[in-house]
Coordinates of C-alpha atoms in Angstrom, one line a residue:
Chain M
M296 CA -32.8 -32.4 -13.5
E297 CA -31.2 -35.8 -13.5
R298 CA -28.1 -36.9 -15.4
I299 CA -28.7 -39.7 -17.7
G300 CA -26.4 -42.5 -16.7
A301 CA -24.8 -43.3 -20.0
M302 CA -24.6 -39.6 -20.8
S303 CA -21.6 -39.0 -18.6
E304 CA -20.0 -42.4 -18.5
L305 CA -16.6 -41.3 -19.4
L306 CA -16.8 -37.7 -18.1
S307 CA -17.5 -39.0 -14.6
R308 CA -14.3 -40.9 -14.8
V309 CA -12.1 -37.9 -15.6
A310 CA -11.1 -36.6 -12.1
A311 CA -8.1 -34.8 -13.4
P312 CA -6.5 -34.0 -16.8
A313 CA -4.1 -36.9 -16.4
D314 CA -7.1 -39.3 -16.8
L315 CA -7.6 -38.1 -20.3
K316 CA -4.4 -39.9 -21.3
T317 CA -6.0 -43.3 -20.5
L318 CA -8.6 -42.8 -23.2
N319 CA -8.3 -43.9 -26.8
D320 CA -9.5 -42.0 -29.8
Q321 CA -13.0 -43.4 -29.8
E322 CA -13.3 -42.7 -26.2
L323 CA -12.0 -39.1 -26.6
L324 CA -14.7 -38.5 -29.2
Q325 CA -17.3 -39.9 -26.9
L326 CA -16.0 -37.7 -24.1
A327 CA -16.2 -34.6 -26.3
Q328 CA -19.8 -35.5 -27.0
E329 CA -20.5 -36.1 -23.3
M330 CA -19.0 -32.8 -22.5
R331 CA -21.2 -31.0 -25.0
D332 CA -24.2 -32.9 -23.7
E333 CA -23.4 -31.8 -20.2
L334 CA -22.9 -28.2 -21.3
V335 CA -26.2 -28.2 -23.1
R336 CA -28.0 -29.9 -20.2
V337 CA -26.8 -27.4 -17.6
L338 CA -26.6 -24.3 -19.7
T339 CA -30.2 -24.5 -21.0
T340 CA -31.4 -24.3 -17.4
R341 CA -30.0 -20.8 -16.7
P342 CA -28.5 -17.9 -18.5
A343 CA -24.8 -18.6 -19.1
H344 CA -22.1 -18.4 -21.7
F345 CA -23.1 -21.1 -24.2
A346 CA -21.6 -21.0 -27.7
S347 CA -18.1 -20.0 -26.7
N348 CA -17.9 -23.1 -24.5
L349 CA -19.4 -25.5 -27.1
G350 CA -16.8 -24.2 -29.5
V351 CA -13.7 -25.1 -27.4
V352 CA -14.4 -28.6 -26.2
E353 CA -11.9 -30.3 -28.5
L354 CA -9.5 -27.5 -28.2
C355 CA -9.7 -27.9 -24.4
L356 CA -9.1 -31.7 -24.7
A357 CA -6.2 -31.2 -27.1
L358 CA -4.5 -28.7 -24.8
H359 CA -4.9 -30.9 -21.7
L360 CA -3.6 -33.9 -23.7
T361 CA -0.6 -31.9 -25.0
F362 CA 0.5 -30.0 -22.0
D363 CA 0.6 -30.7 -18.3
F364 CA -1.1 -27.8 -16.7
S365 CA -0.1 -28.7 -13.3
K366 CA 3.2 -27.2 -14.4
D367 CA 2.5 -25.5 -17.7
R368 CA 0.5 -22.4 -17.8
L369 CA -2.9 -21.8 -19.5
I370 CA -4.9 -18.6 -19.7
W371 CA -8.3 -18.5 -21.4
D372 CA -9.2 -15.1 -22.8
T373 CA -11.8 -14.4 -21.9
G374 CA -12.5 -16.7 -19.1
H375 CA -16.1 -17.4 -19.9
Q376 CA -15.0 -20.2 -22.2
I377 CA -13.6 -22.1 -19.2
Y378 CA -16.5 -24.5 -18.8
P379 CA -15.0 -27.5 -20.7
H380 CA -11.7 -26.9 -18.8
K381 CA -13.7 -27.0 -15.5
L382 CA -15.3 -30.3 -16.6
V383 CA -11.9 -32.0 -17.1
T384 CA -10.1 -30.5 -14.1
G385 CA -12.1 -32.2 -11.3
R386 CA -15.2 -30.0 -11.3
F387 CA -17.7 -32.1 -13.2
K388 CA -19.4 -33.1 -10.0
G389 CA -20.1 -29.5 -9.1
F390 CA -20.8 -28.3 -12.6
E391 CA -24.5 -28.0 -12.0
T392 CA -23.8 -25.2 -9.5
I393 CA -22.0 -23.0 -12.0
R394 CA -22.9 -19.4 -11.8
T395 CA -25.1 -19.9 -8.7
K396 CA -24.4 -18.5 -5.3
G397 CA -21.9 -20.7 -3.4
G398 CA -21.3 -22.8 -6.6
L399 CA -18.7 -22.8 -9.3
M400 CA -17.8 -19.5 -10.8
G401 CA -18.5 -18.9 -14.5
Y402 CA -14.9 -17.7 -15.0
P403 CA -11.5 -19.1 -14.0
N404 CA -11.1 -19.0 -10.3
P405 CA -7.7 -19.9 -8.6
H406 CA -9.6 -20.5 -5.4
E407 CA -11.5 -23.4 -7.1
S408 CA -8.6 -25.1 -8.8
P409 CA -4.8 -24.8 -9.3
F410 CA -5.6 -25.3 -13.0
D411 CA -7.2 -21.8 -13.1
L412 CA -4.5 -19.2 -12.9
F413 CA -6.2 -15.8 -13.3
M414 CA -9.8 -14.7 -12.9
T415 CA -10.1 -13.4 -16.5
G416 CA -13.4 -11.7 -17.2
H417 CA -12.2 -8.7 -19.3
A418 CA -10.8 -9.6 -22.7
G419 CA -7.3 -9.1 -24.0
C420 CA -4.9 -9.7 -21.1
S421 CA -4.1 -13.3 -21.7
I422 CA -1.0 -12.8 -23.7
S423 CA 0.5 -10.4 -21.2
C424 CA -0.2 -12.7 -18.3
A425 CA 1.1 -15.8 -20.2
L426 CA 4.2 -13.9 -21.1
G427 CA 4.7 -12.8 -17.6
L428 CA 4.3 -16.4 -16.3
K429 CA 6.7 -17.7 -18.9
S430 CA 9.2 -14.9 -18.0
G431 CA 8.8 -15.7 -14.3
D432 CA 9.2 -19.5 -14.9
D433 CA 12.4 -18.9 -16.9
L434 CA 13.9 -16.7 -14.2
L435 CA 13.0 -19.1 -11.5
G436 CA 14.6 -22.1 -13.2
R437 CA 11.5 -23.6 -14.6
G438 CA 12.3 -22.9 -18.2
E439 CA 10.8 -26.3 -19.3
N440 CA 7.3 -25.1 -18.5
Y441 CA 5.2 -24.0 -21.4
S442 CA 2.9 -21.0 -21.4
V443 CA -0.3 -20.9 -23.5
A444 CA -2.8 -18.1 -24.1
V445 CA -6.1 -18.9 -25.9
V446 CA -7.4 -15.6 -27.3
G447 CA -10.5 -15.1 -29.4
D448 CA -10.8 -13.1 -32.5
G449 CA -13.1 -10.8 -30.5
A450 CA -10.3 -10.1 -28.0
L451 CA -7.6 -9.9 -30.6
P452 CA -8.0 -6.3 -31.6
S453 CA -7.6 -5.1 -28.0
G454 CA -4.8 -2.7 -27.6
I455 CA -3.2 -4.7 -24.9
V456 CA -2.9 -7.7 -27.2
F457 CA -0.7 -5.7 -29.5
E458 CA 1.3 -4.4 -26.6
A459 CA 1.9 -7.9 -25.4
L460 CA 2.8 -9.2 -28.9
N461 CA 5.2 -6.3 -29.3
N462 CA 6.9 -7.3 -26.1
A463 CA 6.8 -11.0 -26.7
G464 CA 8.5 -10.6 -30.1
H465 CA 11.2 -8.6 -28.4
L466 CA 11.8 -11.1 -25.6
G467 CA 11.7 -14.1 -27.9
K468 CA 10.1 -16.2 -25.2
N469 CA 8.8 -19.7 -25.9
L470 CA 5.1 -18.7 -25.8
L471 CA 2.1 -20.3 -27.5
V472 CA -0.8 -18.1 -28.5
I473 CA -3.9 -19.9 -29.9
L474 CA -6.3 -17.8 -31.9
N475 CA -9.8 -19.0 -31.7
D476 CA -11.2 -17.4 -34.7
N477 CA -14.9 -18.0 -34.2
K478 CA -16.2 -14.8 -35.7
M479 CA -17.8 -13.7 -32.5
S480 CA -17.2 -11.0 -29.9
I481 CA -20.5 -11.1 -27.9
C482 CA -22.1 -9.5 -30.9
P483 CA -20.8 -10.6 -34.3
R484 CA -17.3 -9.2 -34.6
V485 CA -16.5 -6.2 -36.6
G486 CA -13.4 -4.3 -37.7
A487 CA -10.6 -4.3 -40.2
L488 CA -8.6 -7.1 -38.4
A489 CA -11.6 -9.4 -38.7
Q490 CA -11.7 -8.7 -42.4
C491 CA -8.0 -9.6 -42.6
L492 CA -8.7 -12.9 -40.9
D493 CA -11.5 -13.6 -43.3
R494 CA -9.4 -12.7 -46.4
A495 CA -6.6 -14.9 -45.2
R496 CA -8.9 -17.8 -45.2
L497 CA -10.1 -17.2 -48.7
T498 CA -6.7 -17.4 -50.3
N499 CA -5.8 -20.3 -52.5
F500 CA -2.7 -20.8 -50.3
Y501 CA -4.7 -21.3 -47.2
Q502 CA -7.4 -23.5 -48.8
G503 CA -4.7 -25.6 -50.6
S504 CA -2.7 -26.0 -47.4
K505 CA -5.7 -27.0 -45.5
R506 CA -6.5 -29.7 -48.1
K507 CA -2.9 -30.9 -48.0
L508 CA -2.9 -31.0 -44.2
R509 CA -6.0 -33.1 -44.2
K510 CA -4.5 -35.6 -46.6
I511 CA -1.3 -35.8 -44.5
L512 CA -3.4 -36.4 -41.4
E513 CA -5.4 -39.1 -43.1
K514 CA -2.2 -41.0 -43.7
V515 CA -1.2 -40.9 -40.0
P516 CA -2.1 -44.2 -38.5
S517 CA -5.0 -43.7 -36.1
S518 CA -4.0 -45.6 -33.2
A519 CA -5.8 -47.1 -30.4
S520 CA -2.5 -48.9 -30.0
A521 CA -0.4 -45.8 -29.9
P522 CA 1.6 -45.2 -26.7
T523 CA 0.9 -42.3 -24.5
R524 CA 1.3 -39.2 -26.4
R525 CA 3.5 -37.6 -23.8
S526 CA 5.7 -39.9 -22.0
T527 CA 8.2 -37.6 -20.6
R528 CA 8.3 -33.9 -20.2
S529 CA 11.9 -33.7 -21.3
A530 CA 11.3 -35.4 -24.6
T531 CA 10.8 -32.2 -26.5
P532 CA 10.9 -33.7 -30.0
S533 CA 8.0 -36.0 -29.2
R534 CA 5.9 -33.2 -27.9
P535 CA 3.3 -32.4 -30.3
C536 CA 3.4 -29.2 -32.2
S537 CA 0.3 -27.1 -31.7
P538 CA -3.4 -27.1 -31.6
G539 CA -3.3 -25.8 -35.2
G540 CA -2.6 -29.4 -36.1
C541 CA -4.9 -30.5 -33.3
C542 CA -1.9 -31.2 -31.1
S543 CA -1.6 -34.8 -31.1
R544 CA -1.4 -36.5 -34.5
R545 CA -3.9 -39.2 -33.7
W546 CA -6.1 -36.8 -32.0
A547 CA -5.9 -34.5 -34.9
S548 CA -6.7 -37.2 -37.4
S549 CA -9.7 -38.3 -35.5
T550 CA -11.2 -35.0 -34.6
S551 CA -10.1 -32.3 -36.9
G552 CA -13.3 -32.4 -38.9
R553 CA -15.4 -32.3 -35.8
W554 CA -13.4 -29.5 -34.4
T555 CA -14.0 -27.5 -37.5
A556 CA -17.6 -28.3 -37.4
T557 CA -18.1 -27.5 -33.7
T558 CA -16.2 -24.3 -33.7
S559 CA -18.1 -23.5 -36.9
R560 CA -15.2 -21.7 -38.4
G561 CA -12.4 -23.9 -37.2
C562 CA -10.2 -22.9 -34.5
A563 CA -7.3 -21.4 -36.2
A564 CA -3.7 -21.5 -35.8
G565 CA -1.3 -22.1 -33.1
C566 CA 2.3 -21.4 -33.6
A567 CA 4.5 -24.3 -32.8
R568 CA 7.2 -23.9 -30.5
S569 CA 10.5 -25.7 -30.1
K570 CA 13.4 -25.1 -28.0
A571 CA 15.6 -24.9 -31.0
R572 CA 13.7 -22.0 -32.4
P573 CA 11.6 -20.1 -30.0
V574 CA 8.4 -18.5 -31.2
R575 CA 8.9 -14.8 -31.8
S576 CA 5.5 -13.7 -30.8
C577 CA 2.4 -15.7 -31.6
C578 CA 0.3 -16.9 -34.3
T579 CA -2.5 -15.7 -36.5
S580 CA -4.8 -17.7 -38.6
S581 CA -2.5 -17.1 -41.5
P582 CA -2.2 -20.1 -43.8
R583 CA 1.6 -20.3 -43.5
R584 CA 1.4 -20.6 -39.8
A585 CA -1.5 -23.0 -39.9
T586 CA 0.4 -25.3 -42.2
A587 CA 3.7 -25.1 -40.4
S588 CA 2.1 -25.8 -37.2
S589 CA 0.8 -29.1 -38.3
K590 CA 4.3 -30.4 -38.6
P591 CA 6.0 -32.0 -35.7
A592 CA 7.9 -29.6 -33.6
T593 CA 11.2 -31.0 -34.6
T594 CA 10.8 -30.1 -38.2
R595 CA 10.5 -26.4 -37.5
Chain H
V226 CA 15.8 12.0 -22.1
T227 CA 18.9 13.8 -23.5
F228 CA 17.1 14.6 -26.7
H229 CA 13.5 14.2 -25.4
T230 CA 13.9 17.0 -22.9
P231 CA 17.4 18.3 -23.2
P232 CA 19.1 20.2 -20.3
V233 CA 19.6 23.9 -20.4
F234 CA 22.8 24.9 -22.3
E235 CA 25.3 27.7 -21.7
K236 CA 28.3 29.0 -23.5
V237 CA 31.5 28.9 -21.5
G238 CA 35.2 29.8 -22.0
P239 CA 36.9 32.1 -24.4
D240 CA 35.7 30.0 -27.4
R241 CA 32.1 30.1 -26.1
T242 CA 31.8 26.2 -26.0
I243 CA 28.3 25.1 -25.6
V244 CA 27.8 22.8 -22.5
A245 CA 24.9 21.6 -20.5
L246 CA 24.2 24.0 -17.5
K247 CA 25.1 22.2 -14.3
R248 CA 22.2 22.0 -11.9
G249 CA 22.6 22.2 -8.1
G250 CA 23.3 18.5 -7.8
S251 CA 20.6 17.9 -5.3
K252 CA 19.1 14.5 -5.4
A253 CA 15.5 13.9 -6.4
Y254 CA 13.0 11.4 -5.1
T255 CA 13.6 9.5 -8.3
D256 CA 17.2 9.0 -7.3
A257 CA 16.2 7.7 -3.9
A258 CA 13.7 5.3 -5.3
C259 CA 16.1 4.1 -7.9
A260 CA 18.8 3.5 -5.4
A261 CA 16.3 1.6 -3.2
I262 CA 15.2 -0.5 -6.2
Y263 CA 18.9 -1.3 -7.0
E264 CA 19.5 -2.4 -3.4
Q265 CA 16.4 -4.6 -3.4
M266 CA 17.4 -6.2 -6.7
K267 CA 20.9 -6.9 -5.4
A268 CA 19.5 -8.5 -2.2
N269 CA 16.7 -10.5 -3.8
P270 CA 17.0 -12.4 -7.1
K271 CA 13.2 -12.6 -7.3
V272 CA 12.9 -8.8 -7.7
T273 CA 12.3 -7.6 -11.3
V274 CA 11.6 -4.2 -12.6
M275 CA 9.3 -3.0 -15.4
T276 CA 9.3 0.3 -17.1
A277 CA 7.1 1.6 -19.9
A278 CA 9.8 3.4 -22.0
M279 CA 10.8 5.5 -18.9
C280 CA 14.2 3.9 -18.2
Q281 CA 16.0 7.2 -18.3
G282 CA 13.3 9.3 -16.8
N283 CA 13.2 6.9 -13.9
K284 CA 17.0 6.8 -13.9
L285 CA 17.1 3.0 -14.2
E286 CA 20.1 2.8 -16.5
K287 CA 22.3 1.3 -13.8
V288 CA 19.6 -1.3 -13.1
R289 CA 19.4 -2.1 -16.8
T290 CA 23.1 -2.5 -17.0
D291 CA 23.7 -4.6 -13.9
F292 CA 20.5 -6.7 -14.0
P293 CA 19.7 -7.0 -17.7
E294 CA 17.8 -10.3 -17.3
R295 CA 15.5 -8.8 -14.6
F296 CA 14.9 -5.4 -16.3
F297 CA 12.0 -5.2 -18.7
D298 CA 11.3 -2.1 -20.8
V299 CA 8.0 -3.0 -22.5
G300 CA 7.8 0.3 -24.5
I301 CA 4.9 2.7 -24.2
C302 CA 2.6 -0.1 -23.2
E303 CA 1.5 0.6 -19.7
A304 CA -1.5 -1.8 -19.7
H305 CA 0.8 -4.6 -20.8
A306 CA 3.4 -3.7 -18.2
V307 CA 1.0 -4.2 -15.4
A308 CA -0.5 -7.4 -16.7
F309 CA 2.9 -8.7 -17.5
A310 CA 4.1 -8.0 -14.0
A311 CA 1.0 -9.8 -12.7
G312 CA 2.0 -12.9 -14.7
Q313 CA 5.5 -12.7 -13.2
A314 CA 4.1 -12.3 -9.7
K315 CA 1.9 -15.3 -10.2
A316 CA 5.0 -17.3 -11.3
G317 CA 6.6 -16.3 -8.0
L318 CA 8.7 -13.2 -8.7
R319 CA 8.4 -9.8 -7.0
P320 CA 8.0 -7.4 -9.9
I321 CA 8.2 -3.6 -9.5
V322 CA 6.4 -1.5 -11.9
D323 CA 8.3 1.7 -12.0
I324 CA 6.1 4.2 -13.7
Y325 CA 4.9 7.8 -13.7
S326 CA 1.7 8.3 -11.8
T327 CA -0.1 9.9 -14.7
F328 CA 0.7 7.0 -17.0
L329 CA -0.4 4.3 -14.6
Q330 CA -3.9 5.7 -15.3
R331 CA -3.7 3.9 -18.6
S332 CA -3.6 0.6 -16.7
F333 CA -6.7 1.1 -14.6
D334 CA -8.4 -2.1 -15.7
Q335 CA -5.2 -4.2 -15.2
L336 CA -4.7 -2.8 -11.7
F337 CA -8.2 -4.0 -11.0
Q338 CA -8.4 -7.4 -12.7
E339 CA -4.8 -8.7 -13.1
V340 CA -3.4 -7.4 -9.9
A341 CA -5.9 -6.4 -7.2
L342 CA -8.5 -9.1 -7.9
Q343 CA -5.8 -11.8 -7.9
N344 CA -4.2 -10.2 -4.9
L345 CA -0.7 -10.5 -6.5
P346 CA 2.4 -9.1 -5.0
V347 CA 3.2 -6.4 -7.6
T348 CA 4.9 -3.3 -6.3
F349 CA 4.1 0.1 -7.9
C350 CA 6.7 2.9 -7.7
L351 CA 4.7 6.0 -8.8
D352 CA 7.1 8.6 -9.8
R353 CA 6.0 12.2 -10.6
A354 CA 3.1 11.8 -8.3
G355 CA 1.5 15.2 -7.5
L356 CA 2.1 18.3 -9.5
T357 CA 4.8 17.7 -12.1
G358 CA 5.3 21.4 -13.1
P359 CA 5.8 22.7 -16.6
D360 CA 4.3 19.7 -18.3
G361 CA 0.9 20.6 -17.0
P362 CA -2.4 18.8 -16.7
T363 CA -1.5 15.9 -19.0
H364 CA 1.3 15.0 -16.7
H365 CA 0.2 15.9 -13.2
G366 CA -0.1 12.7 -11.2
V367 CA -2.9 13.8 -8.9
F368 CA -5.5 11.0 -9.2
D369 CA -3.5 7.9 -8.1
I370 CA -4.4 8.0 -4.4
T371 CA -8.1 8.0 -5.3
Y372 CA -7.9 5.3 -8.0
L373 CA -5.6 3.0 -6.1
R374 CA -7.5 3.1 -2.8
L375 CA -10.6 2.0 -4.6
F376 CA -9.5 -1.6 -4.9
P377 CA -9.5 -4.2 -2.1
N378 CA -6.2 -5.7 -1.3
F379 CA -4.1 -2.6 -2.3
V380 CA -1.6 -1.0 0.0
V381 CA -1.2 2.7 -0.8
M382 CA 1.6 4.6 0.8
A383 CA 3.7 7.8 0.3
P384 CA 7.0 8.6 1.9
G385 CA 6.9 11.7 4.1
D386 CA 10.5 12.5 3.2
E387 CA 13.6 10.8 1.8
Q388 CA 14.1 8.6 4.9
D389 CA 10.8 6.8 4.2
V390 CA 11.6 5.8 0.6
A391 CA 13.8 2.7 1.0
P392 CA 11.9 1.2 4.0
M393 CA 8.6 1.7 2.1
L394 CA 9.9 -0.1 -0.9
Q395 CA 11.2 -2.9 1.3
L396 CA 7.8 -3.2 3.0
A397 CA 6.0 -3.3 -0.4
L398 CA 8.2 -6.1 -1.7
A399 CA 7.8 -8.1 1.5
H400 CA 4.0 -7.6 1.4
D401 CA 2.0 -10.5 0.1
G402 CA -0.2 -8.4 -2.2
P403 CA -0.2 -5.3 -4.3
A404 CA 1.4 -2.2 -2.9
A405 CA 2.1 1.2 -4.3
L406 CA 4.3 4.1 -3.1
R407 CA 4.0 7.6 -4.6
Y408 CA 6.5 10.4 -4.6
P409 CA 6.8 13.7 -6.4
K410 CA 9.1 15.1 -9.1
T411 CA 11.1 17.3 -6.8
N412 CA 14.3 17.3 -4.8
L413 CA 14.5 15.2 -1.7
E414 CA 13.6 16.8 1.5
K415 CA 14.4 15.5 5.0
V416 CA 12.8 16.1 8.3
E417 CA 15.4 15.7 11.0
R418 CA 14.2 13.1 13.4
G419 CA 14.8 9.6 14.4
P420 CA 12.1 8.1 12.1
Q421 CA 9.9 5.4 13.4
P422 CA 10.2 2.2 11.5
V423 CA 7.8 1.9 8.5
E424 CA 5.1 -0.6 9.5
L425 CA 2.0 -1.6 7.6
G426 CA -0.8 0.7 8.3
Q427 CA 1.1 2.7 10.9
A428 CA 1.3 6.5 10.8
E429 CA 4.2 8.3 12.4
V430 CA 3.4 11.0 15.0
Y431 CA 6.1 13.6 14.5
E432 CA 4.7 15.9 17.2
W433 CA 1.4 16.1 19.0
G434 CA -0.2 19.6 19.4
T435 CA -3.0 20.8 21.5
D436 CA -4.6 23.2 19.0
G437 CA -4.8 20.8 16.1
A438 CA -2.8 18.6 13.8
F439 CA -1.7 18.4 10.2
V440 CA -2.2 14.8 9.0
V441 CA 0.0 14.7 6.0
F442 CA 0.1 12.0 3.3
G443 CA 3.3 12.1 1.5
S444 CA 5.6 14.8 0.1
L445 CA 4.1 17.8 1.9
F446 CA 5.2 16.5 5.3
P447 CA 8.3 18.7 5.5
T448 CA 6.1 21.7 4.4
A449 CA 3.7 20.9 7.3
V450 CA 6.6 20.7 9.7
K451 CA 7.7 24.2 8.7
A452 CA 4.2 25.5 8.9
A453 CA 3.8 24.1 12.4
E454 CA 7.1 25.8 13.5
R455 CA 5.8 29.1 12.2
L456 CA 2.4 28.7 13.9
R457 CA 4.1 27.9 17.2
K458 CA 5.7 31.3 17.0
E459 CA 2.3 32.8 16.7
G460 CA 1.1 30.9 19.7
L461 CA -0.7 28.0 18.0
D462 CA 0.3 24.5 19.0
V463 CA -0.4 22.4 15.9
G464 CA 1.1 18.9 15.7
V465 CA 2.2 17.0 12.6
I466 CA 1.4 13.4 11.7
N467 CA 3.2 11.7 8.9
A468 CA 0.3 9.4 7.8
R469 CA 2.5 7.2 5.5
F470 CA -0.5 5.1 4.5
A471 CA -3.7 6.0 2.8
K472 CA -4.6 2.4 2.8
P473 CA -4.7 0.7 5.2
L474 CA -5.3 3.9 7.2
D475 CA -3.9 4.1 10.7
R476 CA -7.3 4.5 12.3
G477 CA -6.0 4.4 15.8
T478 CA -3.7 7.4 15.5
I479 CA -5.7 9.5 13.1
L480 CA -9.1 9.0 14.7
R481 CA -7.5 9.8 18.1
A482 CA -6.5 13.1 16.6
V483 CA -10.0 13.6 15.2
E484 CA -11.5 12.8 18.5
E485 CA -9.2 14.7 20.8
L486 CA -8.1 17.8 18.9
P487 CA -10.2 20.9 18.0
L488 CA -8.8 21.0 14.4
V489 CA -7.5 18.3 12.0
L490 CA -6.1 19.3 8.6
T491 CA -5.5 16.6 6.1
V492 CA -2.8 17.5 3.6
E493 CA -2.0 15.7 0.3
E494 CA -0.6 16.5 -3.1
G495 CA -3.5 14.7 -4.8
T496 CA -7.1 15.3 -5.7
L497 CA -9.5 16.0 -2.9
E498 CA -12.1 13.9 -4.6
G499 CA -11.8 10.5 -3.1
G500 CA -8.3 11.1 -1.9
F501 CA -6.5 10.7 1.5
G502 CA -8.7 13.4 3.2
S503 CA -11.7 11.5 2.0
A504 CA -10.4 8.4 3.5
V505 CA -10.0 10.2 6.9
L506 CA -13.6 11.5 6.6
E507 CA -14.9 8.1 5.8
A508 CA -13.1 6.5 8.7
A509 CA -14.3 9.2 11.1
N510 CA -17.8 8.9 9.9
A511 CA -17.7 5.1 10.2
A512 CA -16.5 5.5 13.8
G513 CA -19.4 7.9 14.5
L514 CA -17.1 10.9 15.1
D515 CA -17.9 14.6 14.5
T516 CA -16.1 15.6 11.3
R517 CA -16.9 19.3 11.2
H518 CA -13.5 20.2 12.4
I519 CA -11.7 18.3 9.7
V520 CA -10.3 20.5 6.9
R521 CA -9.1 18.8 3.7
L522 CA -6.2 20.4 1.8
G523 CA -5.2 19.1 -1.6
I524 CA -5.8 19.5 -5.3
P525 CA -9.3 21.0 -6.0
D526 CA -11.8 19.5 -8.5
R527 CA -10.4 21.2 -11.6
F528 CA -7.4 20.5 -14.0
I529 CA -4.3 22.3 -12.9
E530 CA -2.4 24.3 -15.4
H531 CA 1.4 24.2 -16.0
G532 CA 3.9 26.1 -14.0
E533 CA 6.8 25.4 -11.6
R534 CA 5.7 23.0 -8.9
G535 CA 6.4 25.6 -6.2
E536 CA 4.3 28.2 -7.9
L537 CA 1.4 25.8 -8.4
L538 CA 1.5 24.6 -4.8
A539 CA 1.5 28.2 -3.6
D540 CA -1.5 29.0 -5.7
L541 CA -3.4 26.0 -4.3
G542 CA -2.5 27.0 -0.7
L543 CA -0.2 24.0 -0.3
D544 CA 2.9 25.8 0.6
V545 CA 4.0 26.8 4.2
E546 CA 2.0 30.1 4.0
G547 CA -1.0 28.3 2.6
L548 CA -1.1 25.7 5.4
C549 CA -0.6 28.4 8.1
G550 CA -3.4 30.4 6.5
A551 CA -5.7 27.4 6.6
V552 CA -5.1 26.9 10.3
R553 CA -5.6 30.6 11.1
K554 CA -8.9 30.6 9.1
A555 CA -10.1 27.4 10.8
V556 CA -9.1 28.6 14.3
G557 CA -11.0 31.9 13.6
A558 CA -14.0 30.0 12.5
G559 CA -13.8 27.6 15.4
A560 CA -13.6 30.5 17.8
E561 CA -16.6 32.1 16.2
R562 CA -18.5 28.8 16.4
A563 CA -17.5 28.5 20.1
L564 CA -18.8 32.0 20.8
L565 CA -22.1 31.3 19.0
A566 CA -22.5 28.1 21.0
R567 CA -21.9 30.0 24.2
D568 CA -24.4 32.7 23.3
E569 CA -27.0 30.0 22.6

């Protein structure tokens, strides 16, 4: 099973997430395609988690472009959607060994990489852990660190998710929860909450907001020439808002369509966070949130 | 707690004013644990404490007042409390989850995945471990020894008396992995002795006997000491070992007792299924020792009804008389076995 040379031209150059910042929009698009090709190439040779990983390629890139996870905190819930994250955190070379004895684990593994924080294999705990990490960072004088939980719509109805949201809202921590509403939870998802998410997407408000958002993004100059999207950690206003708006404006403009297509339902909303107004709890795929999150953080 | 489970009232004075009936004023294990938690929080700014809506039950009001930024009441959300603590531990803090034993059962999966699997330094203070009394089977905390010792990386300990509480908490917080200490809902008891320092995986030999030994995990240590005194008057020399750790087990001390003594009785205020006694049997078996002279005393394989803790312990043979009876019975059986062996 040979790698086709051109197939991973860019991917083989990404030794760490910092390398992503050297790529322009076209290259990021190409990288996303290379990542998908690599996922398909390896995952068709053995039983492994497939669709969940294909669905978060752009989300993964957006997160790593937006945050610095050598300091910021990221928990994938569940961890079986970690493959793209592994590809851009120095584990592309060993990716062929995934889920084989002595090879890479098919879940986050702190023993493999400092970018993996928790071995998450059971769904629902990401928000609790991310909140604990944020709370710990705050108490230990690292309040500038961000904490991000990516939770699927399959994990969302878990009891512990509501326990965590209840506590997060009370503590008022600066926490980002991304809902990956892909309509799956191993089997097709079921339940009243799923219906709520579906109904929310059918409203005129949501559809209209989505159209407006697209128009706004189209006007944003796409910018091979744009400076690095995150020059300093302290420059909060310049930090992009949330993956709901595909994080970085130029990244959003170039990939939002793709993202929607590849996640099949679109990855829904993040809630933006700014120091001026900490997020109360998290986001849903509600239209109001989705729209708001597309604005720069400073406007919130 | 004032309104959740109000105290007993009485009418006093000529105008029959209603006031809360004053109790004896003796301190409970909860008080000792809480005082130890307070001291640790004072000494180490990395120590935090979580409670799942049990601030008053665990007497944490002073902690809440004096360390508000390090006190977290997450509501009746035990699973979140544990995973949240795991996040804090990962960030570099030393969280204590102060929780009733029976309610920690709701966090079984978080104990496994978020804490044990990641080997994070989360300390669990299991209050109301053992028979809680009038609340009955929904509140008895009798399964924790079993379900905590299942997991790799966990340290599981129980103070033998009040003098063990603070050192055990200190050890747990200094340990680079998950650790739990369990104590009952009862007044503090003290065994007069110069206690040996609490060291990881080390039992304390209170006294060595020639006819046998009680190997006690936790709160029934003072009961076993009293039983040994009574038995001595009857001419039986039974020693007492304060096991302190169910995991890691002090194999050196306990297996020496199994090997050298004609009778070993394990005593615990927890379920016999997979509990401390099971740990001793497993260790003896792994060491290739005869285990026929090991008698396990604890909570049998059925749900225990409500009643005063003392009444329930007596019913289950876990009071002084019950322990003495178990020794007499075993010694009788042992003598019979010896006679049979001689006749053969």
